[in-house]
mmCIF file of C-alpha atoms and ligand atoms in Angstrom:
data_model
loop_
_atom_site.group_PDB
_atom_site.id
_atom_site.type_symbol
_atom_site.label_atom_id
_atom_site.label_comp_id
_atom_site.label_asym_id
_atom_site.label_seq_id
_atom_site.Cartn_x
_atom_site.Cartn_y
_atom_site.Cartn_z
ATOM 1 C CA MET A 603 104.749 124.570 28.768
ATOM 2 C CA ARG A 604 104.765 121.316 30.655
ATOM 3 C CA LYS A 605 101.628 119.351 31.412
ATOM 4 C CA ASN A 606 100.573 118.330 34.874
ATOM 5 C CA ILE A 607 99.864 114.631 35.208
ATOM 6 C CA VAL A 608 98.548 112.339 37.911
ATOM 7 C CA ALA A 609 99.549 108.725 37.259
ATOM 8 C CA GLY A 610 98.407 105.686 39.207
ATOM 9 C CA ASN A 611 100.682 102.689 39.666
ATOM 10 C CA TRP A 612 98.556 99.697 40.587
ATOM 11 C CA LYS A 613 101.655 97.486 41.028
ATOM 12 C CA MET A 614 100.764 93.760 41.311
ATOM 13 C CA ASN A 615 97.273 94.356 42.674
ATOM 14 C CA LEU A 616 93.705 93.675 41.493
ATOM 15 C CA ASP A 617 92.458 90.700 39.483
ATOM 16 C CA TYR A 618 91.027 91.307 36.028
ATOM 17 C CA ASN A 619 87.473 92.165 37.108
ATOM 18 C CA GLU A 620 88.555 94.268 40.061
ATOM 19 C CA GLY A 621 90.799 96.291 37.767
ATOM 20 C CA LEU A 622 88.009 96.914 35.266
ATOM 21 C CA SER A 623 85.612 98.015 38.008
ATOM 22 C CA LEU A 624 88.120 100.394 39.548
ATOM 23 C CA PHE A 625 89.023 101.882 36.186
ATOM 24 C CA SER A 626 85.366 102.389 35.230
ATOM 25 C CA GLU A 627 84.791 104.233 38.486
ATOM 26 C CA VAL A 628 87.845 106.397 37.908
ATOM 27 C CA LEU A 629 86.741 107.204 34.356
ATOM 28 C CA ASN A 630 83.304 108.278 35.543
ATOM 29 C CA MET A 631 84.590 110.335 38.433
ATOM 30 C CA VAL A 632 87.212 112.061 36.352
ATOM 31 C CA LYS A 633 84.558 112.866 33.724
ATOM 32 C CA ASP A 634 82.078 114.200 36.286
ATOM 33 C CA GLU A 635 84.705 116.282 38.029
ATOM 34 C CA ALA A 636 86.398 117.767 35.059
ATOM 35 C CA THR A 637 88.848 119.847 37.038
ATOM 36 C CA GLY A 638 92.352 119.058 38.214
ATOM 37 C CA ALA A 639 95.314 117.467 36.449
ATOM 38 C CA GLN A 640 95.448 117.909 32.685
ATOM 39 C CA GLU A 641 96.263 114.248 32.122
ATOM 40 C CA VAL A 642 95.421 111.131 34.112
ATOM 41 C CA VAL A 643 97.405 107.932 33.522
ATOM 42 C CA VAL A 644 96.626 104.500 34.934
ATOM 43 C CA CYS A 645 99.541 102.054 34.919
ATOM 44 C CA SER A 646 98.045 98.609 35.373
ATOM 45 C CA PRO A 647 99.356 95.061 35.262
ATOM 46 C CA PHE A 648 99.714 93.736 31.689
ATOM 47 C CA ILE A 649 96.519 91.675 31.944
ATOM 48 C CA HIS A 650 94.348 94.799 32.163
ATOM 49 C CA LEU A 651 95.984 96.966 29.534
ATOM 50 C CA HIS A 652 93.925 96.066 26.495
ATOM 51 C CA SER A 653 90.563 96.310 28.249
ATOM 52 C CA LEU A 654 91.426 99.577 29.958
ATOM 53 C CA ALA A 655 92.586 101.071 26.684
ATOM 54 C CA GLN A 656 89.257 100.088 25.111
ATOM 55 C CA LEU A 657 87.322 101.696 27.969
ATOM 56 C CA ALA A 658 89.405 104.873 27.729
ATOM 57 C CA LYS A 659 89.088 105.143 23.938
ATOM 58 C CA GLY A 660 88.116 108.622 22.818
ATOM 59 C CA ASN A 661 88.829 110.059 26.257
ATOM 60 C CA GLY A 662 91.392 112.759 25.600
ATOM 61 C CA ARG A 663 92.408 113.081 29.227
ATOM 62 C CA VAL A 664 92.886 109.512 30.462
ATOM 63 C CA SER A 665 95.725 107.308 29.175
ATOM 64 C CA ILE A 666 96.962 103.829 29.985
ATOM 65 C CA GLY A 667 100.462 102.672 30.831
ATOM 66 C CA ALA A 668 102.397 99.515 31.676
ATOM 67 C CA GLN A 669 104.744 99.167 34.635
ATOM 68 C CA ASN A 670 107.686 97.592 32.826
ATOM 69 C CA ALA A 671 108.809 96.531 29.350
ATOM 70 C CA HIS A 672 111.688 94.395 28.123
ATOM 71 C CA GLN A 673 114.726 95.975 26.498
ATOM 72 C CA ALA A 674 114.741 93.644 23.477
ATOM 73 C CA GLU A 675 112.437 94.156 20.510
ATOM 74 C CA SER A 676 111.234 90.543 20.588
ATOM 75 C CA GLY A 677 112.574 87.032 20.933
ATOM 76 C CA ALA A 678 113.221 84.135 23.269
ATOM 77 C CA TYR A 679 112.599 85.823 26.633
ATOM 78 C CA THR A 680 110.035 83.563 28.233
ATOM 79 C CA GLY A 681 107.581 85.447 30.404
ATOM 80 C CA GLU A 682 108.586 88.934 29.273
ATOM 81 C CA VAL A 683 106.507 91.547 27.440
ATOM 82 C CA SER A 684 107.860 93.869 24.760
ATOM 83 C CA ALA A 685 107.293 97.571 24.247
ATOM 84 C CA LYS A 686 105.757 96.837 20.836
ATOM 85 C CA GLN A 687 103.243 94.452 22.405
ATOM 86 C CA ILE A 688 102.314 97.040 25.018
ATOM 87 C CA LYS A 689 101.879 99.728 22.400
ATOM 88 C CA SER A 690 99.776 97.412 20.240
ATOM 89 C CA VAL A 691 97.030 97.119 22.880
ATOM 90 C CA GLY A 692 96.591 100.874 23.144
ATOM 91 C CA ALA A 693 98.882 101.865 26.011
ATOM 92 C CA THR A 694 100.746 105.165 25.780
ATOM 93 C CA TYR A 695 103.106 105.107 28.762
ATOM 94 C CA VAL A 696 105.453 102.711 30.510
ATOM 95 C CA ILE A 697 106.967 103.132 33.961
ATOM 96 C CA LEU A 698 110.706 102.437 33.831
ATOM 97 C CA GLY A 699 113.196 102.324 36.663
ATOM 98 C CA HIS A 700 110.754 102.062 39.530
ATOM 99 C CA SER A 701 112.744 101.412 42.705
ATOM 100 C CA GLU A 702 110.977 98.060 43.158
ATOM 101 C CA ARG A 703 112.310 96.978 39.747
ATOM 102 C CA ARG A 704 115.766 98.269 40.651
ATOM 103 C CA GLN A 705 115.715 96.562 44.049
ATOM 104 C CA TYR A 706 113.970 93.225 43.407
ATOM 105 C CA PHE A 707 114.847 92.631 39.766
ATOM 106 C CA GLY A 708 118.356 94.067 39.695
ATOM 107 C CA GLU A 709 117.590 96.730 37.100
ATOM 108 C CA THR A 710 120.616 98.989 36.676
ATOM 109 C CA ASN A 711 120.886 102.424 35.117
ATOM 110 C CA GLN A 712 122.576 100.797 32.111
ATOM 111 C CA LEU A 713 119.729 98.338 31.581
ATOM 112 C CA LEU A 714 117.211 101.155 32.025
ATOM 113 C CA ALA A 715 118.973 103.162 29.314
ATOM 114 C CA GLN A 716 118.327 100.235 26.939
ATOM 115 C CA LYS A 717 114.724 99.888 28.064
ATOM 116 C CA THR A 718 114.210 103.611 27.507
ATOM 117 C CA ASP A 719 115.525 103.359 23.940
ATOM 118 C CA THR A 720 113.316 100.401 23.113
ATOM 119 C CA ALA A 721 110.222 102.004 24.644
ATOM 120 C CA LEU A 722 110.779 105.233 22.690
ATOM 121 C CA ALA A 723 111.508 103.352 19.460
ATOM 122 C CA ASN A 724 108.102 101.730 19.815
ATOM 123 C CA GLY A 725 106.206 104.924 20.525
ATOM 124 C CA LEU A 726 105.795 104.528 24.282
ATOM 125 C CA LYS A 727 106.470 107.420 26.638
ATOM 126 C CA PRO A 728 108.568 106.345 29.602
ATOM 127 C CA ILE A 729 107.723 107.560 33.090
ATOM 128 C CA PHE A 730 111.317 107.308 34.242
ATOM 129 C CA CYS A 731 111.741 106.939 38.014
ATOM 130 C CA ILE A 732 114.697 108.140 40.054
ATOM 131 C CA GLY A 733 115.243 108.550 43.771
ATOM 132 C CA GLU A 734 117.546 107.830 46.676
ATOM 133 C CA THR A 735 117.318 105.303 49.527
ATOM 134 C CA LEU A 736 117.177 106.380 53.160
ATOM 135 C CA GLN A 737 120.821 105.364 53.642
ATOM 136 C CA GLU A 738 121.865 107.475 50.678
ATOM 137 C CA ARG A 739 119.938 110.482 51.990
ATOM 138 C CA GLU A 740 121.377 110.105 55.471
ATOM 139 C CA ALA A 741 124.857 109.962 53.962
ATOM 140 C CA GLY A 742 124.145 113.206 52.098
ATOM 141 C CA GLN A 743 124.387 111.357 48.765
ATOM 142 C CA HIS A 744 120.912 112.122 47.401
ATOM 143 C CA PHE A 745 121.885 114.775 44.881
ATOM 144 C CA ASN A 746 124.723 112.641 43.524
ATOM 145 C CA ILE A 747 122.577 109.544 43.263
ATOM 146 C CA ILE A 748 119.910 111.379 41.307
ATOM 147 C CA LYS A 749 122.464 112.987 39.042
ATOM 148 C CA THR A 750 124.026 109.599 38.279
ATOM 149 C CA GLN A 751 120.622 108.004 37.623
ATOM 150 C CA LEU A 752 119.922 110.739 35.075
ATOM 151 C CA GLU A 753 123.384 110.611 33.506
ATOM 152 C CA GLU A 754 123.468 106.845 33.115
ATOM 153 C CA GLY A 755 119.768 106.266 32.473
ATOM 154 C CA VAL A 756 118.635 108.997 30.087
ATOM 155 C CA TYR A 757 121.381 111.475 29.178
ATOM 156 C CA HIS A 758 122.344 109.438 26.117
ATOM 157 C CA LEU A 759 119.087 110.694 24.547
ATOM 158 C CA ASP A 760 119.105 113.696 22.266
ATOM 159 C CA ALA A 761 116.819 116.588 23.229
ATOM 160 C CA ASP A 762 113.995 115.498 20.891
ATOM 161 C CA LYS A 763 113.892 112.025 22.365
ATOM 162 C CA PHE A 764 114.306 113.286 25.912
ATOM 163 C CA ALA A 765 111.262 115.505 25.398
ATOM 164 C CA GLN A 766 109.094 112.348 25.185
ATOM 165 C CA LEU A 767 109.917 111.443 28.791
ATOM 166 C CA VAL A 768 108.114 112.118 32.017
ATOM 167 C CA LEU A 769 110.355 111.957 35.098
ATOM 168 C CA ALA A 770 109.240 110.803 38.527
ATOM 169 C CA TYR A 771 111.185 111.587 41.684
ATOM 170 C CA GLU A 772 110.389 108.855 44.169
ATOM 171 C CA PRO A 773 112.489 108.795 47.342
ATOM 172 C CA VAL A 774 112.671 105.076 48.126
ATOM 173 C CA TRP A 775 112.124 105.730 51.836
ATOM 174 C CA ALA A 776 108.740 107.297 51.064
ATOM 175 C CA ILE A 777 107.327 104.525 48.865
ATOM 176 C CA GLY A 778 104.583 102.540 50.552
ATOM 177 C CA THR A 779 105.814 103.626 53.988
ATOM 178 C CA GLY A 780 103.307 106.351 54.811
ATOM 179 C CA VAL A 781 106.283 108.702 55.222
ATOM 180 C CA THR A 782 105.981 111.397 52.566
ATOM 181 C CA ALA A 783 108.808 113.734 51.685
ATOM 182 C CA THR A 784 107.903 117.169 52.974
ATOM 183 C CA SER A 785 106.912 119.555 50.239
ATOM 184 C CA GLU A 786 110.203 121.410 50.883
ATOM 185 C CA GLN A 787 112.275 118.222 50.514
ATOM 186 C CA ALA A 788 110.443 117.269 47.329
ATOM 187 C CA GLN A 789 110.616 120.770 45.851
ATOM 188 C CA GLU A 790 114.345 120.942 46.609
ATOM 189 C CA ILE A 791 115.019 117.799 44.577
ATOM 190 C CA HIS A 792 112.618 118.724 41.776
ATOM 191 C CA ALA A 793 114.314 122.099 41.409
ATOM 192 C CA PHE A 794 117.691 120.347 41.385
ATOM 193 C CA ILE A 795 116.518 117.952 38.658
ATOM 194 C CA ARG A 796 115.227 120.837 36.545
ATOM 195 C CA GLN A 797 118.486 122.719 36.986
ATOM 196 C CA GLU A 798 120.409 119.598 35.901
ATOM 197 C CA LEU A 799 118.153 119.236 32.848
ATOM 198 C CA ALA A 800 118.716 122.876 31.941
ATOM 199 C CA ALA A 801 122.479 122.351 32.069
ATOM 200 C CA LYS A 802 122.220 119.262 29.860
ATOM 201 C CA TYR A 803 119.406 120.110 27.421
ATOM 202 C CA GLY A 804 118.826 123.850 27.829
ATOM 203 C CA GLN A 805 116.249 125.852 29.770
ATOM 204 C CA GLN A 806 113.400 125.271 27.313
ATOM 205 C CA VAL A 807 113.567 121.485 27.576
ATOM 206 C CA ALA A 808 113.930 121.733 31.352
ATOM 207 C CA ASP A 809 110.864 123.981 31.603
ATOM 208 C CA ASP A 810 108.836 121.653 29.390
ATOM 209 C CA THR A 811 109.635 118.449 31.315
ATOM 210 C CA THR A 812 106.927 117.082 33.591
ATOM 211 C CA ILE A 813 108.450 115.926 36.887
ATOM 212 C CA LEU A 814 106.150 113.882 39.124
ATOM 213 C CA TYR A 815 106.552 113.238 42.826
ATOM 214 C CA GLY A 816 105.903 109.737 44.177
ATOM 215 C CA GLY A 817 106.008 108.195 47.622
ATOM 216 C CA SER A 818 103.026 108.029 49.997
ATOM 217 C CA CYS A 819 101.277 110.793 48.099
ATOM 218 C CA ASN A 820 97.613 110.898 49.101
ATOM 219 C CA ALA A 821 94.543 113.110 48.855
ATOM 220 C CA LYS A 822 95.575 114.947 51.999
ATOM 221 C CA ASN A 823 99.168 115.860 51.161
ATOM 222 C CA ALA A 824 98.765 116.207 47.371
ATOM 223 C CA PRO A 825 97.522 119.830 47.354
ATOM 224 C CA GLU A 826 100.613 121.075 49.187
ATOM 225 C CA LEU A 827 103.007 118.959 47.122
ATOM 226 C CA PHE A 828 101.416 119.980 43.816
ATOM 227 C CA ALA A 829 101.501 123.652 44.809
ATOM 228 C CA GLN A 830 105.306 123.577 44.651
ATOM 229 C CA PRO A 831 106.637 125.301 41.537
ATOM 230 C CA ASP A 832 108.642 122.318 40.247
ATOM 231 C CA ILE A 833 106.235 119.504 41.150
ATOM 232 C CA ASP A 834 104.034 118.771 38.145
ATOM 233 C CA GLY A 835 101.938 115.945 39.522
ATOM 234 C CA GLY A 836 102.247 112.580 41.177
ATOM 235 C CA LEU A 837 102.952 108.906 40.684
ATOM 236 C CA ILE A 838 100.522 107.280 43.066
ATOM 237 C CA GLY A 839 100.771 103.733 44.393
ATOM 238 C CA GLY A 840 98.513 102.755 47.304
ATOM 239 C CA ALA A 841 96.065 105.626 46.909
ATOM 240 C CA SER A 842 95.495 104.785 43.225
ATOM 241 C CA LEU A 843 93.675 101.605 44.291
ATOM 242 C CA LYS A 844 90.700 103.595 45.600
ATOM 243 C CA SER A 845 88.709 105.567 43.047
ATOM 244 C CA ARG A 846 87.685 108.321 45.479
ATOM 245 C CA ASP A 847 91.225 108.856 46.794
ATOM 246 C CA PHE A 848 92.760 108.774 43.337
ATOM 247 C CA THR A 849 90.219 111.220 41.924
ATOM 248 C CA ASP A 850 90.767 113.565 44.859
ATOM 249 C CA ILE A 851 94.491 113.539 44.031
ATOM 250 C CA VAL A 852 93.649 114.318 40.387
ATOM 251 C CA LYS A 853 91.592 117.265 41.667
ATOM 252 C CA ALA A 854 94.363 118.481 43.956
ATOM 253 C CA PHE A 855 95.568 120.856 41.242
ATOM 254 C CA ASN A 856 92.747 123.311 41.860
HETATM 255 P P1 PGA B 1743 103.011 104.718 47.181
HETATM 256 O O1 PGA B 1743 103.818 104.200 45.901
HETATM 257 O O2 PGA B 1743 102.151 105.850 46.723
HETATM 258 O O3 PGA B 1743 102.197 103.528 47.634
HETATM 259 O O4 PGA B 1743 104.018 105.146 48.198
HETATM 260 C C1 PGA B 1743 104.313 105.106 44.954
HETATM 261 C C2 PGA B 1743 105.035 104.344 43.866
HETATM 262 O O5 PGA B 1743 105.677 103.334 44.171
HETATM 263 O O6 PGA B 1743 104.978 104.728 42.689
#
């Protein structure tokens, strides 16, 4: 059966020392309060990855992830970081397809399909993000948009490879806005995604896939969101920058 996961996405926040302090606090709190999500992932800027992975060593519950990786194996791509490099410092996950990458860096479904292949080939588990904009929702396009993001981004994978993925439904209108999808809206899309996965990969794969919700998820709304049958955890932006808030979200599974 699928695992429940709470993943933090620090985005481009925290200098090196601030990141280490926050992570140490999170590690201690998560250890002291051993209930809640089965797995906790912290997706930090590249500069923190190695140190965080060292701090988390031997901790079976807390893993580290990056927020992006290049699609090429290596080469003349000044300023970029490869999946192999990320893996080599001890990270396990990589966020791919976050709406901020799609919007500000022009990442398309086709590019994300390549990034997914390269991440998997190097032993990283993608947290693959999908979700509609407000305009798309208002036009009644949300189901189609999500279906296309899946088809073009990940459906080229065979079932074994697909099983390495975590999906995250993040309605763009809910990210960083303080406007959360209602638990009914989120559950509706999560159930739709699982039904799509069942049609493509079979019921077993669909049942085993962890689907996170992201978008203004906080300690207050997490319990209701996570109580939905098809919501298996959260991808947390703003609230992952405070150890108490983040840990309370981790605990929201009880
Ligand atoms: P938010 O961000 O929790 O600050 O809305 C979520 C995300 O972008 O992953």
